CSV table of C-alpha atoms and ligand atoms in Angstrom, one decimal:
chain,number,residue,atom,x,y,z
A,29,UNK,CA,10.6,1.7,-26.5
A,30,UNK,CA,14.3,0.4,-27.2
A,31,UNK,CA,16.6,3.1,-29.2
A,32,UNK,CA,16.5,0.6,-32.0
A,33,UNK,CA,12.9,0.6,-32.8
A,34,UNK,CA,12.9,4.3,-32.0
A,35,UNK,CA,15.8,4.8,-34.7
A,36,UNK,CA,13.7,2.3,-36.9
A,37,UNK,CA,11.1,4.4,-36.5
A,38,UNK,CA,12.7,7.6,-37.7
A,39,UNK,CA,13.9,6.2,-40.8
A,40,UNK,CA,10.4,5.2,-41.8
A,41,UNK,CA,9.0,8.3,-41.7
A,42,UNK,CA,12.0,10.3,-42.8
A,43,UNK,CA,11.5,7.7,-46.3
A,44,UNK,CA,7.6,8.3,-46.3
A,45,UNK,CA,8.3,12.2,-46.2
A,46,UNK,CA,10.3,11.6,-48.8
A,47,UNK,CA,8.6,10.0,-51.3
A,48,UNK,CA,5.3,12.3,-50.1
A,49,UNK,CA,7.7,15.4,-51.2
A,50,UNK,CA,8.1,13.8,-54.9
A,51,UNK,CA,4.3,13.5,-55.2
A,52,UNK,CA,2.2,15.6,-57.9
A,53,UNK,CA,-1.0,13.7,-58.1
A,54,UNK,CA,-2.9,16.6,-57.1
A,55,UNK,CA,-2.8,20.4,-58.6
A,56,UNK,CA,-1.4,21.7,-55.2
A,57,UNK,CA,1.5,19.3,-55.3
A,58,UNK,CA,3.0,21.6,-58.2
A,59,UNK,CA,1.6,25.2,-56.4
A,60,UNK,CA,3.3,24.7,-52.8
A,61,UNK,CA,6.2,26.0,-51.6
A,62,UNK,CA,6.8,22.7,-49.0
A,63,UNK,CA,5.4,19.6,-48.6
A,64,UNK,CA,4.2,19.6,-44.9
A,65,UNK,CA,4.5,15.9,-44.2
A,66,UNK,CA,4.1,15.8,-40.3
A,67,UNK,CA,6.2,16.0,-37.3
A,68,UNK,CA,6.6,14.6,-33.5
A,69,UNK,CA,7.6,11.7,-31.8
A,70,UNK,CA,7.9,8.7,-33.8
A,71,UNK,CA,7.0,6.7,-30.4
A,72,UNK,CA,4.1,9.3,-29.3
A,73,UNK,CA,1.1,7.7,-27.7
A,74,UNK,CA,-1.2,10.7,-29.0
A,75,UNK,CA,-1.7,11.6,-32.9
A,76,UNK,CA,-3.2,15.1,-33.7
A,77,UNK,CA,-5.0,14.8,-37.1
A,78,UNK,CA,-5.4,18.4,-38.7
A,79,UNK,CA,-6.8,19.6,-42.0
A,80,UNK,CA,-4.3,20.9,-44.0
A,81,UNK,CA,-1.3,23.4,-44.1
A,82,UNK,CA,-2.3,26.5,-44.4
A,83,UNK,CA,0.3,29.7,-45.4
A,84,UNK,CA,2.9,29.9,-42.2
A,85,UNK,CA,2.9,25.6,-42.3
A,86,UNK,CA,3.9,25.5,-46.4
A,87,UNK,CA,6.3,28.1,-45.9
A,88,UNK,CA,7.7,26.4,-43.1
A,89,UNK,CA,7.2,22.9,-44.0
A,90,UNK,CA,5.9,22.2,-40.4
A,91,UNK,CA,2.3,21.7,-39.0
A,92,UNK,CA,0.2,23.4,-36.7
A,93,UNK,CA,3.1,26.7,-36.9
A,94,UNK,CA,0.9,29.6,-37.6
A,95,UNK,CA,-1.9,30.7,-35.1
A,96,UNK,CA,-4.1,27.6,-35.1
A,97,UNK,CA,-0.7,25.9,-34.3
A,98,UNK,CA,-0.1,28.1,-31.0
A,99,UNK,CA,-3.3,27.4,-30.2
A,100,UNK,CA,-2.9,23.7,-30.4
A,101,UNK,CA,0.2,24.3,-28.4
A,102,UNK,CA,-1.8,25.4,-25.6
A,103,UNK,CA,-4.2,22.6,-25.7
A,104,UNK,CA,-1.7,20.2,-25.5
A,105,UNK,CA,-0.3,21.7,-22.4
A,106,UNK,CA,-3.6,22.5,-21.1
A,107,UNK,CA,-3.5,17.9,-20.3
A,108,UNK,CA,0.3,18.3,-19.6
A,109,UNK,CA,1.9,17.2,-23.3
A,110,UNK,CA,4.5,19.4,-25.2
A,111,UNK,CA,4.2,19.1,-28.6
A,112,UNK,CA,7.4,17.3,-29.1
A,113,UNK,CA,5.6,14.5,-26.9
A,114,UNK,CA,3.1,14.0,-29.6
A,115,UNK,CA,2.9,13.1,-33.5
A,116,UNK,CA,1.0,16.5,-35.4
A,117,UNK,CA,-0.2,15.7,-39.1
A,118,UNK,CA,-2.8,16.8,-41.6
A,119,UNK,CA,-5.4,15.0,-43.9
A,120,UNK,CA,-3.2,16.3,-46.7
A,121,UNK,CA,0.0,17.0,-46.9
A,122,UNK,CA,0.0,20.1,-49.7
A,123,UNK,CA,-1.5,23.9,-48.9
A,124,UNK,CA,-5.0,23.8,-50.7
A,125,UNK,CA,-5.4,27.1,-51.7
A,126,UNK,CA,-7.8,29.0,-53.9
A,127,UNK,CA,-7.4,32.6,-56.1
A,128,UNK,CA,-9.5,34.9,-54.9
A,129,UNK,CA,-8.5,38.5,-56.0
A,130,UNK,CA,-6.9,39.4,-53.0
A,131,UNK,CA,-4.4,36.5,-53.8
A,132,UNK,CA,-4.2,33.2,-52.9
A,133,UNK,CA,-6.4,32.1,-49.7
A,134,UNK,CA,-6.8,28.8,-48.0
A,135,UNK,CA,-9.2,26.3,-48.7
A,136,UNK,CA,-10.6,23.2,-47.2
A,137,UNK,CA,-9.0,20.0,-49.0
A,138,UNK,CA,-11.3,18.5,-52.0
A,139,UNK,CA,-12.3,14.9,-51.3
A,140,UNK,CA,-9.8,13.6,-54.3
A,141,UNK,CA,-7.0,15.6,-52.8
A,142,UNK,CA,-7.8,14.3,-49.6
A,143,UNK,CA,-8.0,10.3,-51.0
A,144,UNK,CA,-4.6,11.1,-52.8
A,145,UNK,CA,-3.1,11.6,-50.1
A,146,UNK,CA,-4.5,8.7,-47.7
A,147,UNK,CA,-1.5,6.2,-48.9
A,148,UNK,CA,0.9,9.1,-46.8
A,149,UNK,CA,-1.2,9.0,-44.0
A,150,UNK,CA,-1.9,5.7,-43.4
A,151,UNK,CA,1.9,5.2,-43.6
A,152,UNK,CA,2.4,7.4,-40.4
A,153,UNK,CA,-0.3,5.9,-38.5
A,154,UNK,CA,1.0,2.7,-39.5
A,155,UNK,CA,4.7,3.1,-38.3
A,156,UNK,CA,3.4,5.3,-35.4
A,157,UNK,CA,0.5,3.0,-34.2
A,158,UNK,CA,-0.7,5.7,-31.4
A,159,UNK,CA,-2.5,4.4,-28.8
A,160,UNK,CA,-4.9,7.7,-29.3
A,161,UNK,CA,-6.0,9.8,-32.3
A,162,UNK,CA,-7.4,12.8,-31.9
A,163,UNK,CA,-8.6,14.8,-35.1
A,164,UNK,CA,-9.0,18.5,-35.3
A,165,UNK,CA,-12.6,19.8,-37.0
A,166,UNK,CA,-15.0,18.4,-39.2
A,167,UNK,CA,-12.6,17.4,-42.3
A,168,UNK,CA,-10.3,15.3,-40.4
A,169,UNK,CA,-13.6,13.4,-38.9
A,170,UNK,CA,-15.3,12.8,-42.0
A,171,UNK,CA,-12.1,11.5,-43.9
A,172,UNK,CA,-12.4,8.6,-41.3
A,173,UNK,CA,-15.8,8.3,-40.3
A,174,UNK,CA,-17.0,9.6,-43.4
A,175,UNK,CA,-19.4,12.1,-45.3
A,176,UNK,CA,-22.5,12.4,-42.5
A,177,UNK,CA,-20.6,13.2,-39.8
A,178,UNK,CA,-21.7,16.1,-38.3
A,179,UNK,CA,-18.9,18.1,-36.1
A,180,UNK,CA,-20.9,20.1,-33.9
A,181,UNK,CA,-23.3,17.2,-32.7
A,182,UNK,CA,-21.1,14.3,-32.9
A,183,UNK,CA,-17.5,16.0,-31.7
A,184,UNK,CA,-16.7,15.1,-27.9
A,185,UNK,CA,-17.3,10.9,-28.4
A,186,UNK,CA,-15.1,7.9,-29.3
A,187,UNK,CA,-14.8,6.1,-32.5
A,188,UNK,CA,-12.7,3.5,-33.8
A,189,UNK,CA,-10.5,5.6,-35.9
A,190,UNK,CA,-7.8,4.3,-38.1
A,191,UNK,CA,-6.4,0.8,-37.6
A,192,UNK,CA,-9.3,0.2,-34.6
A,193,UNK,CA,-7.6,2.9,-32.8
A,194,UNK,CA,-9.5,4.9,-30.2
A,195,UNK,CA,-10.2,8.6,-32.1
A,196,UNK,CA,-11.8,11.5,-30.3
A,197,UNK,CA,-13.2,14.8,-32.4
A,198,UNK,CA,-13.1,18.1,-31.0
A,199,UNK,CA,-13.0,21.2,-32.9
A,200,UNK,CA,-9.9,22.9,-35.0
A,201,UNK,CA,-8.4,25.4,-33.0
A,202,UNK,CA,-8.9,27.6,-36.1
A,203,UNK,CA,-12.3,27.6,-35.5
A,204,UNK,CA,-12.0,28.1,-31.8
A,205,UNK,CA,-10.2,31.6,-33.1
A,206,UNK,CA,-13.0,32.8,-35.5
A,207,UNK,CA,-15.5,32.3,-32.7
A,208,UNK,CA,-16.6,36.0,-31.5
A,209,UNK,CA,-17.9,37.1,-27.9
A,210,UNK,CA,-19.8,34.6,-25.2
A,211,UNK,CA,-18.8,31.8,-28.2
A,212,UNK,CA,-15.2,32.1,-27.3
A,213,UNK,CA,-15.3,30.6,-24.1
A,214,UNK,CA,-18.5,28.3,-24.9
A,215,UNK,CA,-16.5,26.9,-27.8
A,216,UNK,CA,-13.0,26.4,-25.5
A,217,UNK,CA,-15.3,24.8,-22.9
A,218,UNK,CA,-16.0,22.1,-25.2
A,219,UNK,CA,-12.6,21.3,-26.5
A,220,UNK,CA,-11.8,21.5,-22.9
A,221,UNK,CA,-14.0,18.4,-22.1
A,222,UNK,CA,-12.8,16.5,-25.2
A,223,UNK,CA,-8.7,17.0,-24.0
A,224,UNK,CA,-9.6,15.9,-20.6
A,225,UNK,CA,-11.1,12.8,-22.7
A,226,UNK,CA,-8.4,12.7,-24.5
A,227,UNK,CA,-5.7,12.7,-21.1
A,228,UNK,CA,-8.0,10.0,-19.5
A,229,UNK,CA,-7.8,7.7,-22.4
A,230,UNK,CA,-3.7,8.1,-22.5
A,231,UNK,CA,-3.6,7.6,-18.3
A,232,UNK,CA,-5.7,4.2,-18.7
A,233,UNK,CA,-3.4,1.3,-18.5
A,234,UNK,CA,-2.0,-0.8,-21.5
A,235,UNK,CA,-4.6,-3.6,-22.8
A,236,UNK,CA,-3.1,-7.0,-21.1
A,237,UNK,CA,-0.7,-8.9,-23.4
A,238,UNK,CA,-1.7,-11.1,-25.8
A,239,UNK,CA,-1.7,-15.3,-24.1
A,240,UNK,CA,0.6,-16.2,-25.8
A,241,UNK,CA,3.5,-13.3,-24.5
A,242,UNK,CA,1.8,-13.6,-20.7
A,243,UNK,CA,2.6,-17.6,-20.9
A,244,UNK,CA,6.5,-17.0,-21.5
A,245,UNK,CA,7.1,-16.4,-18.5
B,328,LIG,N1,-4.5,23.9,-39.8
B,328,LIG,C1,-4.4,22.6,-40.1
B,328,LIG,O1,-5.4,21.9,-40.2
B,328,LIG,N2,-3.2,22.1,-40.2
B,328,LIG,C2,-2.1,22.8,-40.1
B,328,LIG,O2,-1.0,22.3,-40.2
B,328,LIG,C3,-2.3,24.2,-39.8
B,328,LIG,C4,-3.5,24.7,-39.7
């Protein structure tokens, strides 16, 4: 990828994070402390598709920072990617929360807040164009594959995610953390086998250029 496009790159996003940070069309635009628009590698091959910041990411204004976020870390490395190699993002870009009355808890994104904020993702997968998507638990799959899907029977597969691009499911690593005894390494067993998915997809080579590129030469 030249520097140019690279740079061009940048500069799209860095506008798209901008405008995303001057949006209030949902409640949680007005609650959170940062807009977590996304970060990584303009150029990256893989995009990881999260839920939603949670405390440590709107604090922050990073994803994937908090303990989830180590443990994507790990995953990444576990099919030899940093996490500067790869594009992280969320489904929304605001901290749902909820007031409970031991303060204000996480919560998993309302369909409106999550349609809101489609324009912003779009935008990143548009400027990005991954070869790979891979979206993190059941929110992140049904926003693109919609309401039936079913993360526990229908993770580990391909779909045509966004723009026709090749998305696998696996579970949020936050849910690989609440899992409790013999689930533990059941649970990581399975994510295991949708990375190594995931690292085959990225090795396979490049489709074949289009005719009329082949011919110029
Ligand atoms: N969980 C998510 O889905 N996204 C984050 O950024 C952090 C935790």
């Amino acid at each position: 990828m030249s520097l140019e496009e690279r740079a061009r790159r940048t500069r799209a996003l860095e506008e798209a994070a901008a405008a995303a940070g001057q949006c209030r069309k949902c409640a949680i635009g007005s609650q959170r402390r940062n807009n977590v628009y996304g970060e990584g590698d303009p150029c990256a091959q893989l995009m990881v598709i999260g839920e939603g910041p949670g405390e440590t990411e709107d604090m922050l204004g990073r994803p994937f920072v908090g303990r989830a976020g180590e443990l994507l870390n790990k995953m990444l490395a576990a099919i030899g990617l940093a996490r500067e190699d790869v594009y992280i993002c969320n489904i929304v870009k605001c901290r749902p929360t909820m007031e409970t009355p031991g303060g204000l808890r996480n919560r998993a994104p309302e369909p409106q807040e999550i349609a809101n904020c489609r324009a912003f993702l779009d935008r990143q997968i548009d400027v990005i164009r991954p070869s790979v998507v891979l979206a993190l638990g059941a929110p992140a799959a049904k926003s693109f594959l919609g309401s039936s899907f079913q993360i526990t029977k229908m993770r580990g597969r391909w779909y045509e995610g966004p723009h026709g691009i090749p998305m696998m499911v696996t579970f949020h690593p936050a849910y690989v953390l609440r899992q409790t005894g013999g689930e533990i390494d059941a649970v990581k067993r399975l994510v295991w086998d949708d990375l190594k998915q995931v690292r085959a997809k990225l090795d396979e080579p490049p489709p074949e250029p289009a005719f009329e590129q082949a011919s110029l030469f």
